[in-house]
Short mmCIF file of C-alpha atoms in Angstrom, two decimals:
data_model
loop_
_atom_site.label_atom_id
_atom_site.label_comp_id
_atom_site.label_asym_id
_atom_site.label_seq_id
_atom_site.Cartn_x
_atom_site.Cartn_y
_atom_site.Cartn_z
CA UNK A 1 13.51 -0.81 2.57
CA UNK A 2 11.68 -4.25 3.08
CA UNK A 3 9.65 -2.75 5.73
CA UNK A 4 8.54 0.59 6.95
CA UNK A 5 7.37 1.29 10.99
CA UNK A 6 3.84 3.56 10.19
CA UNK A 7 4.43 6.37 12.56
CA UNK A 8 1.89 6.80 14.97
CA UNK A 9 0.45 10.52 15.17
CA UNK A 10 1.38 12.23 18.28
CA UNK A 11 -1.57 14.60 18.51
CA UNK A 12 -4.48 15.74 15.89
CA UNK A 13 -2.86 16.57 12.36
CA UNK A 14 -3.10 19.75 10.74
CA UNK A 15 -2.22 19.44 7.24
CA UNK A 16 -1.83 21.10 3.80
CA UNK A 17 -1.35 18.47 1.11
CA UNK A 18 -0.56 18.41 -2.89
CA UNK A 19 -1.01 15.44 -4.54
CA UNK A 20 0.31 14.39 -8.31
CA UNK A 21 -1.97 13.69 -11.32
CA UNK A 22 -4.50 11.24 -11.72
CA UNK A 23 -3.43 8.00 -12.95
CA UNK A 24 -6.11 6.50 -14.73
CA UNK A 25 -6.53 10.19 -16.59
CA UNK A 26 -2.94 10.41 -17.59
CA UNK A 27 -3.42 7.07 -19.02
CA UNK A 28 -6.58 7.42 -20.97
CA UNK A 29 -5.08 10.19 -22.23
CA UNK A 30 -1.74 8.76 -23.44
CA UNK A 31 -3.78 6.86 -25.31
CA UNK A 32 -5.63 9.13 -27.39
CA UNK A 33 -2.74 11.22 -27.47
CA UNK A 34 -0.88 8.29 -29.56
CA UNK A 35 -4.11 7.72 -31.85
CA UNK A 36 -4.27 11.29 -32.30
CA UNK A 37 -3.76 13.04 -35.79
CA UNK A 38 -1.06 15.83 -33.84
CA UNK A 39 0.88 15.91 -31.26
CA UNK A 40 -0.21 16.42 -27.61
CA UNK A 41 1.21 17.61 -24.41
CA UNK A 42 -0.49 16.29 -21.03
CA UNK A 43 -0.09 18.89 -18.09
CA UNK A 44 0.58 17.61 -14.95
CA UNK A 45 0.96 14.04 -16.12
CA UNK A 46 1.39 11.35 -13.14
CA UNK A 47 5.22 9.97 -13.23
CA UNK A 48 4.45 6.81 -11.50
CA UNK A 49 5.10 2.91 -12.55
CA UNK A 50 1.81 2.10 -14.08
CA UNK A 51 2.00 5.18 -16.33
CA UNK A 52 5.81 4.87 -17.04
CA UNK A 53 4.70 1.23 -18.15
CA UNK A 54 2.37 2.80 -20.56
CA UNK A 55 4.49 5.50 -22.00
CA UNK A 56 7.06 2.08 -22.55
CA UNK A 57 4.50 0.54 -24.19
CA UNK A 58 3.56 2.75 -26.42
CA UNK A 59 7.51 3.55 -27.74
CA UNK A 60 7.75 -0.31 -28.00
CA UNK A 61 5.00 0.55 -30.82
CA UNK A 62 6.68 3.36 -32.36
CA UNK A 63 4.80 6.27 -30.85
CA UNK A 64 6.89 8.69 -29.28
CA UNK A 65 6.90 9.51 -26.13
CA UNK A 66 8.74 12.47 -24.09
CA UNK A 67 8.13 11.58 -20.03
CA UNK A 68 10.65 13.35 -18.44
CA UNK A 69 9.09 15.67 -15.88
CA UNK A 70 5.26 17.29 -15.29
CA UNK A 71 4.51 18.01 -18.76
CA UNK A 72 4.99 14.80 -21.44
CA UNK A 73 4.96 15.11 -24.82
CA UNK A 74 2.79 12.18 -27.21
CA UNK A 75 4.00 12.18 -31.06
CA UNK A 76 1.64 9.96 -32.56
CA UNK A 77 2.65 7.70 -35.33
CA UNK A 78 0.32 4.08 -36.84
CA UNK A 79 0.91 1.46 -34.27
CA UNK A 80 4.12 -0.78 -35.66
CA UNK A 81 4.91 -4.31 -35.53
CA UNK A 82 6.73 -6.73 -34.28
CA UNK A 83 6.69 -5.57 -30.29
CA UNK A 84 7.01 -7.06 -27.06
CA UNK A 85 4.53 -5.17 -24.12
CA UNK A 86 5.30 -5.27 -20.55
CA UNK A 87 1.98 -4.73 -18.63
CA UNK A 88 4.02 -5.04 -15.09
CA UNK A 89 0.78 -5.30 -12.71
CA UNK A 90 -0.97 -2.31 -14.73
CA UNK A 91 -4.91 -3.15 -15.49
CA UNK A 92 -4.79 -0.02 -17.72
CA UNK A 93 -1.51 -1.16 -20.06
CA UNK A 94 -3.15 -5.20 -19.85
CA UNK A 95 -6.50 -3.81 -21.10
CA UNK A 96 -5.84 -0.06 -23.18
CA UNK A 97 -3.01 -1.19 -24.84
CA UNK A 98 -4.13 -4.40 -26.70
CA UNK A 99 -6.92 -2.56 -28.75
CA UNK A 100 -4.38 -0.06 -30.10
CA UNK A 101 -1.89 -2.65 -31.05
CA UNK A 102 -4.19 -4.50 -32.82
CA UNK A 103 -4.20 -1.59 -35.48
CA UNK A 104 -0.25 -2.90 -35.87
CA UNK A 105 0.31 -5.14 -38.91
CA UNK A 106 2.15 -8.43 -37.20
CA UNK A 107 3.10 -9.41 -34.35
CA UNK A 108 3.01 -7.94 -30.77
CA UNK A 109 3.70 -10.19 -27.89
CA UNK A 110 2.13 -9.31 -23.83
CA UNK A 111 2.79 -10.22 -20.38
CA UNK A 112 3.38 -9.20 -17.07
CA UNK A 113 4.33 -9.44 -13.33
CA UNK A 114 3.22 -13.14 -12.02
CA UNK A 115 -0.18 -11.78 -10.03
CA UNK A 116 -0.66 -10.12 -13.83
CA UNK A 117 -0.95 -13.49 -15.30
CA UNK A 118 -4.40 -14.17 -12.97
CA UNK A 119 -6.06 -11.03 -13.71
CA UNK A 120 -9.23 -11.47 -15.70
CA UNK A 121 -8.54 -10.44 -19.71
CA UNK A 122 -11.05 -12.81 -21.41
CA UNK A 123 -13.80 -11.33 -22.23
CA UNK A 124 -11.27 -8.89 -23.57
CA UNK A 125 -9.73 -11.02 -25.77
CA UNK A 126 -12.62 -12.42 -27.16
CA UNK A 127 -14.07 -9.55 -28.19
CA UNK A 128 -10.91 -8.37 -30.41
CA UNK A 129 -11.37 -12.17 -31.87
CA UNK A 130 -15.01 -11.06 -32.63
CA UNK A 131 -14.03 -7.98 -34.63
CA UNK A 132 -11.54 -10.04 -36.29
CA UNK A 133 -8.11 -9.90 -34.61
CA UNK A 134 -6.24 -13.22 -34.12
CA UNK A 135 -5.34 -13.91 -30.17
CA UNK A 136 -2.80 -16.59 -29.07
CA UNK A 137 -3.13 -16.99 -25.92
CA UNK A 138 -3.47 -21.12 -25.36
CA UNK A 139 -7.47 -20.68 -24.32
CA UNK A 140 -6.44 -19.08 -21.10
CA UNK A 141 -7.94 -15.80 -21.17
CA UNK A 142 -5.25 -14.57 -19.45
CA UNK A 143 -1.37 -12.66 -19.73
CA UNK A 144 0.87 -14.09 -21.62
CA UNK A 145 -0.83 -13.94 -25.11
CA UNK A 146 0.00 -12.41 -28.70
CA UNK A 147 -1.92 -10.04 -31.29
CA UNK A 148 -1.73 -11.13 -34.74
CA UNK A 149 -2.49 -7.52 -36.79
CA UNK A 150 -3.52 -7.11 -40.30
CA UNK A 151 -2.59 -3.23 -39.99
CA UNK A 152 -6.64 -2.27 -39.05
CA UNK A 153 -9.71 -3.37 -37.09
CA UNK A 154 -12.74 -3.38 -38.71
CA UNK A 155 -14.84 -2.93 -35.85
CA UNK A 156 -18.59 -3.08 -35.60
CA UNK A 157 -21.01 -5.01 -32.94
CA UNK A 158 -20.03 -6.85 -30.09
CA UNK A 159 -21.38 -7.88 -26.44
CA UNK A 160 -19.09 -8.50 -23.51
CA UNK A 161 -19.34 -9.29 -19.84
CA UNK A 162 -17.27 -6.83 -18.35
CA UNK A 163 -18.52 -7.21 -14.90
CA UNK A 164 -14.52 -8.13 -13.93
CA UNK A 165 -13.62 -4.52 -14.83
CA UNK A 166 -15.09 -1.69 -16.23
CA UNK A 167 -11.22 -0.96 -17.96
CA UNK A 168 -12.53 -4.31 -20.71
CA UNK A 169 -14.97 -1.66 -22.20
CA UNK A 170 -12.71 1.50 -21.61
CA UNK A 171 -9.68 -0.04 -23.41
CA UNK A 172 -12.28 -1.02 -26.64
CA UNK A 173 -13.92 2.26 -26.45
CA UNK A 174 -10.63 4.18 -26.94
CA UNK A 175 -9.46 2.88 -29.66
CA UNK A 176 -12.84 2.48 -31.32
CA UNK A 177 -12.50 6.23 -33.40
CA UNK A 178 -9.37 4.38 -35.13
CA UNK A 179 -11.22 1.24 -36.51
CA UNK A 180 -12.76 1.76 -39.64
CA UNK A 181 -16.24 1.36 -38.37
CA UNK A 182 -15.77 2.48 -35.24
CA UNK A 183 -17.50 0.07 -32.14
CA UNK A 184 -20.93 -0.91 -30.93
CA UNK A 185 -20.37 -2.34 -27.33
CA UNK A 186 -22.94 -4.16 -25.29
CA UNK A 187 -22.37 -5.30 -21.92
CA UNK A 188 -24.28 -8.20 -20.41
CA UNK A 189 -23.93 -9.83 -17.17
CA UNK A 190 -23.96 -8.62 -13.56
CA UNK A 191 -23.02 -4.50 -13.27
CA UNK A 192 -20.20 -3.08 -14.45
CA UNK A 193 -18.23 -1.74 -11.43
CA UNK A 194 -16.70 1.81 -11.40
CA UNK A 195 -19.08 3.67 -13.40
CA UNK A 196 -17.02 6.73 -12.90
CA UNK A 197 -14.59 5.45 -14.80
CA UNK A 198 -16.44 4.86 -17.90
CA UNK A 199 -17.75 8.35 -17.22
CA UNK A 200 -14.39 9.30 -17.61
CA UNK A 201 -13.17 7.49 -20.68
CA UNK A 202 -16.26 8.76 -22.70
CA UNK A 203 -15.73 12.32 -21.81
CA UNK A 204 -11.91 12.35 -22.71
CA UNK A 205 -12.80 10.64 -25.68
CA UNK A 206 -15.72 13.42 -26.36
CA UNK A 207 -13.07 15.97 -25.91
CA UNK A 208 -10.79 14.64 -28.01
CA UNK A 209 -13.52 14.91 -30.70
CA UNK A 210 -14.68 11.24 -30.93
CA UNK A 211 -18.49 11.11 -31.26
CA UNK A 212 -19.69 8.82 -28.40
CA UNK A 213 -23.50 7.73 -28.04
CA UNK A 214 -24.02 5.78 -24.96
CA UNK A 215 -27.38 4.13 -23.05
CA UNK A 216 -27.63 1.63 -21.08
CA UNK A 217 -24.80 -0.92 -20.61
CA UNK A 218 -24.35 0.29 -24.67
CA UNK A 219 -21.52 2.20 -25.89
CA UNK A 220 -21.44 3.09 -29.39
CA UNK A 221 -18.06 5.66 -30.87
CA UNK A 222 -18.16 6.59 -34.15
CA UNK A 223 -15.00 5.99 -36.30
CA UNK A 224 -13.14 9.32 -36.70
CA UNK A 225 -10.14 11.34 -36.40
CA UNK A 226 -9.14 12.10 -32.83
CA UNK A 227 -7.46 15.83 -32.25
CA UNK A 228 -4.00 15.95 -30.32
CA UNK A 229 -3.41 19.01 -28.18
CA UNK A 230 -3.46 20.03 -24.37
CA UNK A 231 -4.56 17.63 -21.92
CA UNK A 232 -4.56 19.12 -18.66
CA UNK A 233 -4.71 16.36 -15.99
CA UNK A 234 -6.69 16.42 -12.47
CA UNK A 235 -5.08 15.33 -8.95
CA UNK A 236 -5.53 11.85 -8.53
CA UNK A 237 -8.29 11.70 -6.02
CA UNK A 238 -8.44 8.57 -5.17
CA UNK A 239 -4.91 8.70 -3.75
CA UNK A 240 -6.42 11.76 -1.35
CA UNK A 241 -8.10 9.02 0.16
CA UNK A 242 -5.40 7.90 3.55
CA UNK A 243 -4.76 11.98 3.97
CA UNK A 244 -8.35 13.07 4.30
CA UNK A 245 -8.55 9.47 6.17
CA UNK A 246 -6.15 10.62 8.77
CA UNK A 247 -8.09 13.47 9.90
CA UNK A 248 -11.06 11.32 10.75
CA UNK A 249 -8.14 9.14 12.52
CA UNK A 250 -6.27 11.63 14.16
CA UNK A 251 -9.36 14.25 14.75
CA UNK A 252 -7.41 16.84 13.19
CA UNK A 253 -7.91 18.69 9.95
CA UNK A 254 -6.51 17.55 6.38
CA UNK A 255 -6.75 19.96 3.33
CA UNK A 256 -6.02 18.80 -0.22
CA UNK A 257 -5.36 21.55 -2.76
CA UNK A 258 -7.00 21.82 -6.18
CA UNK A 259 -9.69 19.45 -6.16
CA UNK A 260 -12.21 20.09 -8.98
CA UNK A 261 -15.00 21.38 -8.94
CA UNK A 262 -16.79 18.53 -11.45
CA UNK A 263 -15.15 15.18 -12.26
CA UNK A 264 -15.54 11.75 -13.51
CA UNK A 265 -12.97 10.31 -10.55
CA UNK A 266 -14.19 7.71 -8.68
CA UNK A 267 -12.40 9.36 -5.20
CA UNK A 268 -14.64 12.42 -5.53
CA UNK A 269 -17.01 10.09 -3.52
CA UNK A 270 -15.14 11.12 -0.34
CA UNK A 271 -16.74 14.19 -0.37
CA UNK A 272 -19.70 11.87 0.55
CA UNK A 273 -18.22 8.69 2.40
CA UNK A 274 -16.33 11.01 5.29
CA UNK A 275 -19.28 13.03 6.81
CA UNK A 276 -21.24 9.44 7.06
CA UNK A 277 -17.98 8.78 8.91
CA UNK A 278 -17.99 11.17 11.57
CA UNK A 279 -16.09 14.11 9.41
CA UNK A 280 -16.76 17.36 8.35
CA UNK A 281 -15.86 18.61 4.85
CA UNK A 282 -15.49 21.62 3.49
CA UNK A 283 -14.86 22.70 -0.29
CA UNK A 284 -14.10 26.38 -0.78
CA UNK A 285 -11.69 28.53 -3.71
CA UNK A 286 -10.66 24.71 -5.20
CA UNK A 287 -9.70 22.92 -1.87
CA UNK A 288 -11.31 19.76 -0.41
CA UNK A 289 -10.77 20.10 4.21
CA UNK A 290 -12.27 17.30 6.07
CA UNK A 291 -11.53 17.79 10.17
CA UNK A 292 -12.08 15.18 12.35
CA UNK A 293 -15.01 15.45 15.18
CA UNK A 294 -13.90 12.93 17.15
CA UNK A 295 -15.95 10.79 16.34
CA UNK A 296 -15.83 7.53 13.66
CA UNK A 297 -18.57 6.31 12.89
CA UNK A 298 -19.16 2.56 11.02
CA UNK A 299 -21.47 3.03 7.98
CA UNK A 300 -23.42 0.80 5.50
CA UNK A 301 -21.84 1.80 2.13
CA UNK A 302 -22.27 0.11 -1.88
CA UNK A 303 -18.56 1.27 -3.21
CA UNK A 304 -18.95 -0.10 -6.29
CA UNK A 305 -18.78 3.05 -7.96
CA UNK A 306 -15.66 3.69 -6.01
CA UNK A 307 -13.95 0.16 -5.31
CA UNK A 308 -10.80 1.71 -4.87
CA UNK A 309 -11.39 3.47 -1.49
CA UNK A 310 -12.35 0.22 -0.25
CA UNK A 311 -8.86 -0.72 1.42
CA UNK A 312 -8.19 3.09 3.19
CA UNK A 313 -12.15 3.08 4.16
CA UNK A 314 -12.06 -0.81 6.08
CA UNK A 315 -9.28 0.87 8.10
CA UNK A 316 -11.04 3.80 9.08
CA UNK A 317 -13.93 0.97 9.63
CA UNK A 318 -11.98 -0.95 12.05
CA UNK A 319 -11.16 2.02 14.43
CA UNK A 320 -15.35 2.76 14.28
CA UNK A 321 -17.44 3.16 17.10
CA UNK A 322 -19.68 0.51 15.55
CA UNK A 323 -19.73 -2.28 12.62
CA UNK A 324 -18.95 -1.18 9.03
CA UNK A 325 -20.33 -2.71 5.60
CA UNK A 326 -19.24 -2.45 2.28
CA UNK A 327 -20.71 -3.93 -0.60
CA UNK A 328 -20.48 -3.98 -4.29
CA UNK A 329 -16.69 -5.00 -4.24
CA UNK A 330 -16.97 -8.42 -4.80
CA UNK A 331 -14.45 -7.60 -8.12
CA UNK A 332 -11.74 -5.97 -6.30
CA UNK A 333 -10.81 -10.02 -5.43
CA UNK A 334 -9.16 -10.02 -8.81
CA UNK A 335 -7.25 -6.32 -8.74
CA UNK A 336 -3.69 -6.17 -7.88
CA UNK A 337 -4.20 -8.95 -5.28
CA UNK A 338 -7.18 -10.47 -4.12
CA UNK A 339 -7.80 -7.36 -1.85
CA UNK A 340 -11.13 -8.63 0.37
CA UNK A 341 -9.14 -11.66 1.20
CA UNK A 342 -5.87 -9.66 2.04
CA UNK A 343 -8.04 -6.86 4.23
CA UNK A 344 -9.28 -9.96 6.27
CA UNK A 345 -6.41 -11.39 7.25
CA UNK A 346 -4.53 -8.01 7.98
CA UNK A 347 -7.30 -7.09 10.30
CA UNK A 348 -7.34 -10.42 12.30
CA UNK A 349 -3.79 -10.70 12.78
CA UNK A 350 -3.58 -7.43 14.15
CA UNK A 351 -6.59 -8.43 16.25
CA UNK A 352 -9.57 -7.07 14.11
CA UNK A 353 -12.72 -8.62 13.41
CA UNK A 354 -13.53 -8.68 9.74
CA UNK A 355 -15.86 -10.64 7.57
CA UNK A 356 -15.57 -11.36 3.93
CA UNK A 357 -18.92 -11.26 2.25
CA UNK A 358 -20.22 -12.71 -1.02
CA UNK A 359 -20.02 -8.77 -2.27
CA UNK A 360 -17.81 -7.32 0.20
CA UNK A 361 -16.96 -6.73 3.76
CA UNK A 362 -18.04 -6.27 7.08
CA UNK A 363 -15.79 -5.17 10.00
CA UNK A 364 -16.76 -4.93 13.66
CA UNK A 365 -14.00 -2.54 16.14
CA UNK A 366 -12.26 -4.57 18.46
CA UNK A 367 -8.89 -3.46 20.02
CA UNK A 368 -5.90 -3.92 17.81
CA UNK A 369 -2.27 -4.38 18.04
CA UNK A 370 0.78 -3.70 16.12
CA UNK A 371 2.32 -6.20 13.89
CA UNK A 372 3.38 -7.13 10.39
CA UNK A 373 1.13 -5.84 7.60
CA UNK A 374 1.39 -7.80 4.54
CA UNK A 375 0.54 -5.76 1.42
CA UNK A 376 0.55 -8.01 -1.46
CA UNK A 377 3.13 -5.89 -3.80
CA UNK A 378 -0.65 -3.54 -3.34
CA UNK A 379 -0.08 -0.09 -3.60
CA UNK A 380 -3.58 0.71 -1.81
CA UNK A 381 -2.37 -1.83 1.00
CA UNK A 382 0.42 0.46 1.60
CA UNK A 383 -1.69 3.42 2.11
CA UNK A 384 -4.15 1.60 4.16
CA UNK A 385 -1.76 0.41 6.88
CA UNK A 386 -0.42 3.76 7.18
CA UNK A 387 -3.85 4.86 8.09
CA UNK A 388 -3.93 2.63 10.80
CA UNK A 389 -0.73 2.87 11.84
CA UNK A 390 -1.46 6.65 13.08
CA UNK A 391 -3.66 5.20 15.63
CA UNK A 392 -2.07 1.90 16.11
CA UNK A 393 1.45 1.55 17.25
CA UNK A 394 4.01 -1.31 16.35
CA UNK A 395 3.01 -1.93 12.76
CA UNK A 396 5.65 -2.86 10.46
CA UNK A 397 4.46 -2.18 6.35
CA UNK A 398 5.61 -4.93 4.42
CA UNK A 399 6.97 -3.69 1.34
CA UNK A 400 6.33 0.46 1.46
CA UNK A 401 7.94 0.41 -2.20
CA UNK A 402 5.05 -0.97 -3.99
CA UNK A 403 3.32 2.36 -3.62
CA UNK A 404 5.56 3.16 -6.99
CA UNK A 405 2.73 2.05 -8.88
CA UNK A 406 0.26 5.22 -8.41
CA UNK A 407 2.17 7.24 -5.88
CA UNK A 408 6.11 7.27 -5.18
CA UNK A 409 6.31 10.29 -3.12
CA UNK A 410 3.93 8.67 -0.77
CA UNK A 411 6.01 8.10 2.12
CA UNK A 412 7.35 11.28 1.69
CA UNK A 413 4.28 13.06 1.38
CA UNK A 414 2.96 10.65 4.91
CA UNK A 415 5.92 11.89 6.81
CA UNK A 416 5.41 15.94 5.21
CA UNK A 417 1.46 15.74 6.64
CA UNK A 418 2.72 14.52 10.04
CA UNK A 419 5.40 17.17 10.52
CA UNK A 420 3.01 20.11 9.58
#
């Protein structure tokens, strides 16, 4: 299917929704799982192309991997050499995956779909140089490049500017416990976006018995032995995003089962975004219900904590009784697209008014019209035209498959919501 018509809701929806695990947990913990001294077995893993691309990876290092249904299987084994990485459009196999292959001795080669090959790796790559590793990678800073193992890291002190992405320090930090003395990581430049996220890497690695002191924009893990064992992996959140979204859209109700209690993911800021919005939320016995008033509202909101809401959030925007602006995104230019750029001229060729900023966005409502919706091969693109397309008839999604990346059932789980 090169292109999908959004359905348009016919009335409020009323809806009870599942959703598959978290990405950027089942990754993380793939990861450890294949540094681990015993096997591991990750509950509820996310089957999706970014995390399929990381299970590849890591069996193209010798670490076996079992990913056939819900529950996948990590037999860890020392990182072997010579290999050839596909990082497809994945940020987490571009920037997790390097640090563990450089424990490897020889050779292991890395590249990428062509919008890969733009996405920032530097600083990256220049920190494995400064704890010793040999890059190739012809001074670009960016995919395609080659590790050049000895069979260890040695580790130690190093300062980056990971203002890009907070994955440059999550992909050091989790394979720190496995070089021989360990990693002391300073970061210095502008913020480091998606805090959450670094939240989240340091309390996997924590529970994987790593010992991880941290302060600020300083990261220090101890070299160690990391234990294998049960991972049992959250909903991915951020993907509740367009269904809690279409609530506020539709003024009907949306429910999302098993949303925890406590978490590190970045989408649990919906529980905070959506009332500002004009919703109502509810969390009661582990489920998340946000019902539509009416009412949307356009808010002032710094999602840098949370960039990755961005796309379904500027749709809800655009259908807003009043302007919207959202800051603190200014990095989200380099993620699977340049993603300010791509919500600007979606918007205005369906009519919209949006603004790029020098941090962001800023939409003001205007009446909009159906059309072609470019996504970008952007998952989140996807999922944000559907969102408008339930109040906006006529709009053809470019693409729908690119949602393989985080979420395959989407469409299925769109068209399940609407028929509740």
């Amino acid at each position: 299917m090169t292109r999908w018509n959004a359905p348009v809701s016919g009335g409020p929806v009323k809806a009870v929704v599942r959703l598959p695990g978290s990405k950027s947990m089942t990754n993380r913990a793939l990861v450890l799982a294949a540094l681990a001294e015993e096997p591991s077995v990750l509950r509820g893993a996310l089957r999706s192309r970014d995390t399929l691309l990381m299970a590849a990876a890591l069996r193209a290092l010798g670490i076996g991997v079992q990913d056939e249904g819900v529950d996948w299987t990590v037999t860890p084994a020392p990182p072997a050499a010579p290999a050839a990485v596909d990082c497809g459009l994945s940020g987490n196999v571009m920037r997790f995956v390097p640090p563990l292959a450089a424990l490897a001795d020889g050779e292991i080669s890395f590249d990428g779909d062509p919008h890969a090959r733009v996405r920032p790796m530097g600083p990256l790559l220049e920190a494995l140089r400064a704890l010793g590793v040999t890059v190739e990678d012809g001074g670009r800073g960016l995919l395609p490049f080659t590790l050049i193992g000895t069979g260890g890291v040695e580790g130690g002190s190093v300062t980056i500017d990971a203002s890009s992405s907070s994955q440059l320090v999550s992909g050091l930090l989790l394979s720190a416990p496995r070089y021989a003395r360990g990693i002391e990581l300073r970061h210095e430049g502008p913020p480091v976006p998606s805090t959450p996220h670094l939240e989240m890497t340091v309390r996997m690695l924590r529970e994987a018995g790593a010992t991880v002191e941290t302060g600020p924009d300083v990261w220090r893990v101890a070299p160690g032995p990391l234990r294998g064992g049960e991972y049992m992996i959250e909903p991915d959140l951020s993907n509740a995003a367009q269904f809690l979204a279409a609530a506020l859209v539709t003024g009907g109700t949306v429910t999302v089962r098993d949303w925890p209690a406590v978490t590190t993911q970045p989408g649990d800021r919906l529980r905070e975004l959506l009332p500002r919005m004009g919703g109502e939320v509810t969390y009661s016995g582990g489920d998340l219900t946000v019902r539509g008033t009416g009412r949307i509202r356009g808010i002032e909101a710094d999602l840098s904590d949370a960039p990755e809401l961005a796309q379904v959030l500027a749709m809800v925007a655009a259908l807003a009784d009043g302007p919207s602006r959202f800051t603190g995104i200014a990095h989200i230019r380099g993620h699977e697209t340049d993603r300010l750029a791509a919500l600007v001229a979606e918007l205005t060729r369906l009519g919209g008014d949006a603004e790029e900023l020098p941090d962001g966005l800023e939409i003001r409502p205007k009446p909009l019209h159906g059309g072609v919706f470019h996504t970008y091969d952007d998952h989140r693109m996807v999922m944000a035209a559907a969102t408008l397309g339930l109040a906006v008839p006529g709009i053809e999604v470019e693409n729908p498959a690119t949602v393989g990346k985080t979420l395959p059932e989407f469409l299925d789980l769109w068209t399940n919501m609407l028929e509740q």
